[in-house]
PDB file of C-alpha atoms in Angstrom:
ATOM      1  CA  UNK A   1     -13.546   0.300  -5.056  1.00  0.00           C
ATOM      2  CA  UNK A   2     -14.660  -1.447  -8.115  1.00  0.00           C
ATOM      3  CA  UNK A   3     -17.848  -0.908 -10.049  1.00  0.00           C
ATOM      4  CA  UNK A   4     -20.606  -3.602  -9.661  1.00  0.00           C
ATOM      5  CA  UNK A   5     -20.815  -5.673 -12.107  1.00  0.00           C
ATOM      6  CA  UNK A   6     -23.472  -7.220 -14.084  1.00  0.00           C
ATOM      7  CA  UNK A   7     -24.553 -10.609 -15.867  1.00  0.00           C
ATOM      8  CA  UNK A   8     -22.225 -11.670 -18.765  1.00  0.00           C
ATOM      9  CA  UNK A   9     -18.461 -13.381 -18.980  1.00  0.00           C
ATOM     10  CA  UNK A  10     -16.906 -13.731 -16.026  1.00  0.00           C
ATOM     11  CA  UNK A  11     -14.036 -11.193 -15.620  1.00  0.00           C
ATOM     12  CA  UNK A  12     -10.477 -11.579 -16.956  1.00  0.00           C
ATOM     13  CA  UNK A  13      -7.586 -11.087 -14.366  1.00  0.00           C
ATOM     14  CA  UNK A  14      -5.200 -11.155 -16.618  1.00  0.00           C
ATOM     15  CA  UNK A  15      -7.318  -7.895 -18.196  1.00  0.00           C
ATOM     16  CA  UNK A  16      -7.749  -6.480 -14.725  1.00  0.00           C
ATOM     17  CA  UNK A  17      -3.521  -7.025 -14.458  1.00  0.00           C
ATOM     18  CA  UNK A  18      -3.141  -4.894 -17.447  1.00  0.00           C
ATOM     19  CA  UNK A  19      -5.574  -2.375 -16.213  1.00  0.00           C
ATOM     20  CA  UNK A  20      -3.973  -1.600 -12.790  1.00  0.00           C
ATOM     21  CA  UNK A  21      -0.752  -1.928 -14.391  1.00  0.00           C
ATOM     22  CA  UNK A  22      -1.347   0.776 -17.262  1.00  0.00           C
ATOM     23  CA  UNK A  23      -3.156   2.563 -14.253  1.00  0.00           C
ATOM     24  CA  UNK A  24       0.072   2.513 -12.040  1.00  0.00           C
ATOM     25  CA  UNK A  25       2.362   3.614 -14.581  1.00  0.00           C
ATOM     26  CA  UNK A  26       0.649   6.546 -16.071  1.00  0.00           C
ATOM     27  CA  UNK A  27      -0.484   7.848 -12.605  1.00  0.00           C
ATOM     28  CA  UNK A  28       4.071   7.684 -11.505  1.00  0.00           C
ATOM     29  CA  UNK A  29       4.505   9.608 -15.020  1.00  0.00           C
ATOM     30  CA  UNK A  30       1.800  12.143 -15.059  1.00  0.00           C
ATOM     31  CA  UNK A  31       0.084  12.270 -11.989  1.00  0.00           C
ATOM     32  CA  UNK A  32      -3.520  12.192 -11.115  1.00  0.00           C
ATOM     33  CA  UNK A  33      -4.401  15.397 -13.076  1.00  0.00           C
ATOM     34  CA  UNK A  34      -2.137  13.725 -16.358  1.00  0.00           C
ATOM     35  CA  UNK A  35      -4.404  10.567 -16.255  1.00  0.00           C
ATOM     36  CA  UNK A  36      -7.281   9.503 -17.800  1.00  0.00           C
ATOM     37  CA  UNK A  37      -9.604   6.275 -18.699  1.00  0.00           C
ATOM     38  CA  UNK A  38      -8.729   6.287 -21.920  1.00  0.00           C
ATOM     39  CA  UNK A  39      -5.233   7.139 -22.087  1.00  0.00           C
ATOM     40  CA  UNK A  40      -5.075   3.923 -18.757  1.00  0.00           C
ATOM     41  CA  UNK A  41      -7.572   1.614 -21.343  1.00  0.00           C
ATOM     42  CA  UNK A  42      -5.210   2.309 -24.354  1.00  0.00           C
ATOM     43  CA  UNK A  43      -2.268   1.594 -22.523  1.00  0.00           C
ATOM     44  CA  UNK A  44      -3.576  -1.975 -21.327  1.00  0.00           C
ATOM     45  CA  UNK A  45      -4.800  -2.790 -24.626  1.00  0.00           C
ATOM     46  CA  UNK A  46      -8.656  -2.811 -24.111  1.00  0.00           C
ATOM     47  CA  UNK A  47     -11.714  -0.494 -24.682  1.00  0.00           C
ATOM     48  CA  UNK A  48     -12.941   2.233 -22.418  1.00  0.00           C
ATOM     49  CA  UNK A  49     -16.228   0.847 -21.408  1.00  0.00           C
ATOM     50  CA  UNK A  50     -14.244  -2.440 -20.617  1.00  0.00           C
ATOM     51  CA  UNK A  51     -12.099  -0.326 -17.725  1.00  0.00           C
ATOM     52  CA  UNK A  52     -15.587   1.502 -16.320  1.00  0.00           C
ATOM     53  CA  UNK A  53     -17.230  -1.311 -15.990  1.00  0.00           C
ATOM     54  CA  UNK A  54     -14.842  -2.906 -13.162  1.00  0.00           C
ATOM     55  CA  UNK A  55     -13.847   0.813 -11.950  1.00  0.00           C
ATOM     56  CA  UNK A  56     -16.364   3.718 -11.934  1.00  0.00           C
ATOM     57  CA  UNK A  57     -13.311   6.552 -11.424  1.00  0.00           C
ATOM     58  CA  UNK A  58     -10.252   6.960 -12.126  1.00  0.00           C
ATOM     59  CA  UNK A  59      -9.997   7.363  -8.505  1.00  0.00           C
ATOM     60  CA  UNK A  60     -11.048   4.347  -7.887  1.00  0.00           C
ATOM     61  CA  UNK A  61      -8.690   2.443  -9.932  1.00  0.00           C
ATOM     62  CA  UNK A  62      -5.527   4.460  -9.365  1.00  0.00           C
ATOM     63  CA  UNK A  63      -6.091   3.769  -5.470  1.00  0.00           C
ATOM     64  CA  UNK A  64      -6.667  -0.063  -6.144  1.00  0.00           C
ATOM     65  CA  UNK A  65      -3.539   0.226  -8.392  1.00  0.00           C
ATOM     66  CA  UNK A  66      -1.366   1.826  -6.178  1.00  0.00           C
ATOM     67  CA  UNK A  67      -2.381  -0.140  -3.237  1.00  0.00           C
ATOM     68  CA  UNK A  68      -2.192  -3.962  -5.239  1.00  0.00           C
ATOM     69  CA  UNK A  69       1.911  -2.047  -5.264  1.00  0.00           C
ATOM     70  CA  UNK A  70       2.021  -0.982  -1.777  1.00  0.00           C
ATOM     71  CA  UNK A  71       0.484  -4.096   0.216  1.00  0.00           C
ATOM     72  CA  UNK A  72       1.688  -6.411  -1.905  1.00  0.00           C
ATOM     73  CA  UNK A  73       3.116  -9.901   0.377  1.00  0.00           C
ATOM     74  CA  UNK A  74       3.954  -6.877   3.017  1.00  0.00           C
ATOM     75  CA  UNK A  75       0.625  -6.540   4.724  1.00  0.00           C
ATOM     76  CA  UNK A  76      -0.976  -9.777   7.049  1.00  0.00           C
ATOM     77  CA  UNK A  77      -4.311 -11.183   6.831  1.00  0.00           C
ATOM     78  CA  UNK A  78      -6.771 -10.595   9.223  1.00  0.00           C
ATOM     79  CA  UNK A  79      -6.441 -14.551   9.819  1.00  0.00           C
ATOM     80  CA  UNK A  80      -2.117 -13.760  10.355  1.00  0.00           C
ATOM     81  CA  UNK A  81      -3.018 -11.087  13.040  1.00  0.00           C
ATOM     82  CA  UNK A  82      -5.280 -13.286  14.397  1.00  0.00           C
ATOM     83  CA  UNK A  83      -2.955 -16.444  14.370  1.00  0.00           C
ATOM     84  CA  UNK A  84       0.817 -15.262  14.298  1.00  0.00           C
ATOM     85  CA  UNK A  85       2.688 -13.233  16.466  1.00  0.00           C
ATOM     86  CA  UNK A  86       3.852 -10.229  16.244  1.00  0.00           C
ATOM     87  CA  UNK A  87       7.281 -10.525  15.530  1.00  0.00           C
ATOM     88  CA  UNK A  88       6.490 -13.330  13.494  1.00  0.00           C
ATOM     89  CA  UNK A  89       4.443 -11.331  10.962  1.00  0.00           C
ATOM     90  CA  UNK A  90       7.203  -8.502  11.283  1.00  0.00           C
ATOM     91  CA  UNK A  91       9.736 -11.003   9.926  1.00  0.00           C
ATOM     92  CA  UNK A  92       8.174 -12.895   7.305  1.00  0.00           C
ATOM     93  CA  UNK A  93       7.238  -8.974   5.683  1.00  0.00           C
ATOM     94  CA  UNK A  94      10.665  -7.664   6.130  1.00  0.00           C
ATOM     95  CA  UNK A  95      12.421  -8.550   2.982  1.00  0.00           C
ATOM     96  CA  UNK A  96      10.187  -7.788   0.461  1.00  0.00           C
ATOM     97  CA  UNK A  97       9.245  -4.695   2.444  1.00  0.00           C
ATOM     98  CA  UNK A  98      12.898  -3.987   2.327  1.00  0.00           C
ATOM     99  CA  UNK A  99      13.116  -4.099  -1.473  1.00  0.00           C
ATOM    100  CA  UNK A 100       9.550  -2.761  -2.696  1.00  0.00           C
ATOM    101  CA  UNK A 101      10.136   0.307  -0.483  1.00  0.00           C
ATOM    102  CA  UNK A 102      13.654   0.563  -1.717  1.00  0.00           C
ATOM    103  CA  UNK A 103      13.045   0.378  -5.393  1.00  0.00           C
ATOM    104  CA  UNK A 104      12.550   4.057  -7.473  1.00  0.00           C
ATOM    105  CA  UNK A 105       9.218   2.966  -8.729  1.00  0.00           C
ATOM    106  CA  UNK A 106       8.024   2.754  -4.686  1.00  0.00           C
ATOM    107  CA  UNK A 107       9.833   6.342  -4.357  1.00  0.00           C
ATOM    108  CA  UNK A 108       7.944   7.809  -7.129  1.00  0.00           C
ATOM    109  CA  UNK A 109       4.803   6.781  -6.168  1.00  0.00           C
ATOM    110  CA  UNK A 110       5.172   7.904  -2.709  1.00  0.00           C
ATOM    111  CA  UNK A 111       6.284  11.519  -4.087  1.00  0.00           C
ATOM    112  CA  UNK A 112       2.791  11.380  -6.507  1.00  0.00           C
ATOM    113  CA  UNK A 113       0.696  10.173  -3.143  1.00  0.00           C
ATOM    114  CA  UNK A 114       2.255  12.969  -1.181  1.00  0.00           C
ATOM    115  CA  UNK A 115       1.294  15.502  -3.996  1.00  0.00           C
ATOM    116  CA  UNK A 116      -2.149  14.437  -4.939  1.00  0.00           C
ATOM    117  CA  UNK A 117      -3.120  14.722  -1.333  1.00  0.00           C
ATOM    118  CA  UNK A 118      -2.849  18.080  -1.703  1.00  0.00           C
ATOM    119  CA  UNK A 119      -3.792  19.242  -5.975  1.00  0.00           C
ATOM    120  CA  UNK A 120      -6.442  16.029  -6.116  1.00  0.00           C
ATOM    121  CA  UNK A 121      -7.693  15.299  -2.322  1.00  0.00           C
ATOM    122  CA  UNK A 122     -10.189  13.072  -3.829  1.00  0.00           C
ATOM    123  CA  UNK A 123      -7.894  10.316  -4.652  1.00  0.00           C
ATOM    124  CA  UNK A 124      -6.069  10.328  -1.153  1.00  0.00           C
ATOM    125  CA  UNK A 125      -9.878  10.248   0.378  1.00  0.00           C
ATOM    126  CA  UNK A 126     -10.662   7.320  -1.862  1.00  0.00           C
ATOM    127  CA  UNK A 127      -7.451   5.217  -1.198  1.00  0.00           C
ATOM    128  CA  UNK A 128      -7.614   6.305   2.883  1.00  0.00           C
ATOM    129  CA  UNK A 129     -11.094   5.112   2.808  1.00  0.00           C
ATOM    130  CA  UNK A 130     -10.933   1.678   1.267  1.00  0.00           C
ATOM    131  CA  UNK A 131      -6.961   1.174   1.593  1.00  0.00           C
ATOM    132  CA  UNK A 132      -5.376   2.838   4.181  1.00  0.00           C
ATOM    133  CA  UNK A 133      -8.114   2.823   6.990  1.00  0.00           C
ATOM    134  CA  UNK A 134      -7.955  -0.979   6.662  1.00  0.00           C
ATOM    135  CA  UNK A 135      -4.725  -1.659   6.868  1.00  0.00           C
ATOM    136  CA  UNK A 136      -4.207   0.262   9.957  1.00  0.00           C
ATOM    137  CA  UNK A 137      -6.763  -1.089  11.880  1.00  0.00           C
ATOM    138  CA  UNK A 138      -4.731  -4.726  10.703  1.00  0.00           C
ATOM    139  CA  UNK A 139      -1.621  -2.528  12.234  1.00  0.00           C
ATOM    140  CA  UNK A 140      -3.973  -1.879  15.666  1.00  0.00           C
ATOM    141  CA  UNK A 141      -4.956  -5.296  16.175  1.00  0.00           C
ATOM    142  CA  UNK A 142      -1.280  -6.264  15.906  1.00  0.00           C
ATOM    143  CA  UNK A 143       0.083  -4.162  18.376  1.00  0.00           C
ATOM    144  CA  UNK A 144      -2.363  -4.577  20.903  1.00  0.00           C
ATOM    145  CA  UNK A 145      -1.507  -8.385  20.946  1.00  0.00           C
ATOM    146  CA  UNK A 146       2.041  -6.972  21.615  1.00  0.00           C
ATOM    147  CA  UNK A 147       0.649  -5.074  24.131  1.00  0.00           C
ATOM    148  CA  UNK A 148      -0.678  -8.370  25.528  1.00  0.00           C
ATOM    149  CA  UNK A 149       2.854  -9.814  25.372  1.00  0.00           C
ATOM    150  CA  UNK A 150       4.708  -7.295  27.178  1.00  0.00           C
ATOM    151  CA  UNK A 151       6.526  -5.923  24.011  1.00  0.00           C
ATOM    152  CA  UNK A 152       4.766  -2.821  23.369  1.00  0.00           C
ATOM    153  CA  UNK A 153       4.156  -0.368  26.049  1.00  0.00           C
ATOM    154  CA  UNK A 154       0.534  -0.991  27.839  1.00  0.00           C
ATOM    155  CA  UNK A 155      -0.038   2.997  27.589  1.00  0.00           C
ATOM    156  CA  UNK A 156       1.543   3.349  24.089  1.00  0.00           C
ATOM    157  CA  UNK A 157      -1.072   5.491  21.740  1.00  0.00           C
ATOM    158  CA  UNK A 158      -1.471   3.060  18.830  1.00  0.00           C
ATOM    159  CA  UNK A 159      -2.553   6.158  16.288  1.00  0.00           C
ATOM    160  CA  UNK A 160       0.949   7.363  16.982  1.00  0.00           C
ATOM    161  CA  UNK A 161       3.129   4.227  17.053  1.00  0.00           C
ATOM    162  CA  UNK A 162       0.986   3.479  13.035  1.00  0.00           C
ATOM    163  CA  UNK A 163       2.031   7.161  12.342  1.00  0.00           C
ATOM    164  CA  UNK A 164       5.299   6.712  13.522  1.00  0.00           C
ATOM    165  CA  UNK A 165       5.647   3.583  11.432  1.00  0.00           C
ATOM    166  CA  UNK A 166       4.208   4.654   8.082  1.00  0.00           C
ATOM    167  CA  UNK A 167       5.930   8.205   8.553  1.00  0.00           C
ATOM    168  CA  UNK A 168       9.503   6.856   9.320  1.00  0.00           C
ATOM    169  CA  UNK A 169       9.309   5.224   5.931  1.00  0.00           C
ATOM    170  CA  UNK A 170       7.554   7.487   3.982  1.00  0.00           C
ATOM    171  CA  UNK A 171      10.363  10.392   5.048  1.00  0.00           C
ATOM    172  CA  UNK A 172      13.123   7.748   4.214  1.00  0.00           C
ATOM    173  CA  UNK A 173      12.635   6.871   1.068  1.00  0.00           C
ATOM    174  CA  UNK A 174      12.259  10.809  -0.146  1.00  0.00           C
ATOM    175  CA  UNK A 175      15.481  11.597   1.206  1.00  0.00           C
ATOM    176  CA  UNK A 176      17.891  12.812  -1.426  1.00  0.00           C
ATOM    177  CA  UNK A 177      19.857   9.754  -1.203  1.00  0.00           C
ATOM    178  CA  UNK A 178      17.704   7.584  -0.542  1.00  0.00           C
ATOM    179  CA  UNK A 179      18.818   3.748   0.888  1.00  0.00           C
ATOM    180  CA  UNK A 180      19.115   0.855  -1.519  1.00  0.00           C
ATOM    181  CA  UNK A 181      17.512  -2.797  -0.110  1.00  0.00           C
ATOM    182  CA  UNK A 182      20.195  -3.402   2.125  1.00  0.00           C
ATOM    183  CA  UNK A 183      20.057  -0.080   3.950  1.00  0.00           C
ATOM    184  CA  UNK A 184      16.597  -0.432   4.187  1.00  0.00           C
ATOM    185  CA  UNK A 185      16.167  -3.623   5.426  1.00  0.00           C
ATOM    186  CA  UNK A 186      18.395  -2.435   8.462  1.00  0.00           C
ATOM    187  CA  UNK A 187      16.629   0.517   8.849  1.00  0.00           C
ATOM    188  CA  UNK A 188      13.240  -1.110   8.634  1.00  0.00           C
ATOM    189  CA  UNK A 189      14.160  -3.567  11.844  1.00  0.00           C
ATOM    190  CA  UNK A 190      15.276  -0.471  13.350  1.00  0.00           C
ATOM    191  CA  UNK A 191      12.136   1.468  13.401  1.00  0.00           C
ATOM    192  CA  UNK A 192       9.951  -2.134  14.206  1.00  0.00           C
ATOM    193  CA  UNK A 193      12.474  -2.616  17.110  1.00  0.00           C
ATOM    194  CA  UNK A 194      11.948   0.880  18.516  1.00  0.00           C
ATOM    195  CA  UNK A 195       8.289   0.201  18.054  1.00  0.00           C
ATOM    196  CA  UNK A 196       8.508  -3.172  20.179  1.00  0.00           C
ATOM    197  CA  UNK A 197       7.570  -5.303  17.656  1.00  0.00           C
ATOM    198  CA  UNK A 198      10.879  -6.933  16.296  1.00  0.00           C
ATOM    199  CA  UNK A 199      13.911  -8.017  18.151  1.00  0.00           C
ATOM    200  CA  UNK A 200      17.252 -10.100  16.948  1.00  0.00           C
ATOM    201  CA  UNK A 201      16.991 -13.446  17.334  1.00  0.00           C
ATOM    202  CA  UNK A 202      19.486 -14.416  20.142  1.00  0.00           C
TER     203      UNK A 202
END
């Protein structure tokens, strides 16, 4: 969540770019506890006070950071729930799902989430509140119109099947050998097919 912000210029997004960049790449090298606001402002070239006033935290930014990496052209808008199907949405996501979740920056950032949830819980309640929380209630509203079209199960919990989903992934990509795009794209229609919301075209 970014801080308010008051009269003056309006903001630079190539500025904000280089913040949540510097922000994503010290936070894979060091973790949470290794990072600070002005190691992240030196890094992107600009002053401290320039960082806090988008960002109050370091929180804050990291989850913004790591998010603007994790949703990136892989999660729908409200208006592409609303408008596509299901399988539709599933399909236009799948390749670049396929190779952001394949790639070792995606695995090291997954390994830092996994570990701050436990040594910083404040960041993981930060990006669950304004991130995660979101995007599965996005994931809900899609699988209850498959519910609608006969392609997910009319009993099927939905907490589970988003669990199942994000898990299946998550576990994948930590795996000592883990799958390059290729692999990944395969197993990715896998897991949505099991789910009932992707099937081969015929």
């Amino acid at each position: 969540m970014t801080a308010a912000r008051g009269r003056g210029r309006p903001r630079d997004p190539e500025t904000d770019s280089a913040i949540l960049r510097a922000a994503l790449e010290l936070f894979i090298e060091r973790g949470v506890e290794g990072t600070s606001i002005e190691q992240i402002a030196k890094r992107a070239g600009v002053g401290k006070l320039t960082v806090y006033r988008r960002w109050s935290t370091k929180e804050d930014l990291i989850a913004q950071a790591v998010e603007q990496t994790v949703s990136a052209d892989m999660v729908p808008t409200p208006g592409e729930v609303r408008d596509l199907a299901p399988q539709d949405i599933v399909e236009r996501a799948l390749k670049t799902a396929a190779e952001t979740t394949a790639s070792p920056a995606f695995r090291a950032l997954v390994a830092r989430m996994m570990g701050a949830a436990v040594s910083h819980p404040r960041l993981m309640a930060v990006y669950w509140k304004h991130h995660v929380l979101p995007r599965r209630e996005l994931a809900a509203a899609m699988l209850r119109r498959a519910q609608q079209e006969g392609t997910v199960a009319a009993d099927a919990d939905l907490d589970v099947l988003i669990d199942m989903m994000a898990g299946a992934v998550t576990w994948r990509v930590l795996q000592p050998d883990p799958p390059d795009a290729a692999a990944m794209l395969g197993y990715l229609k896998s897991v949505y097919r099991q789910v009932g919301l992707y099937r081969d075209a015929d």
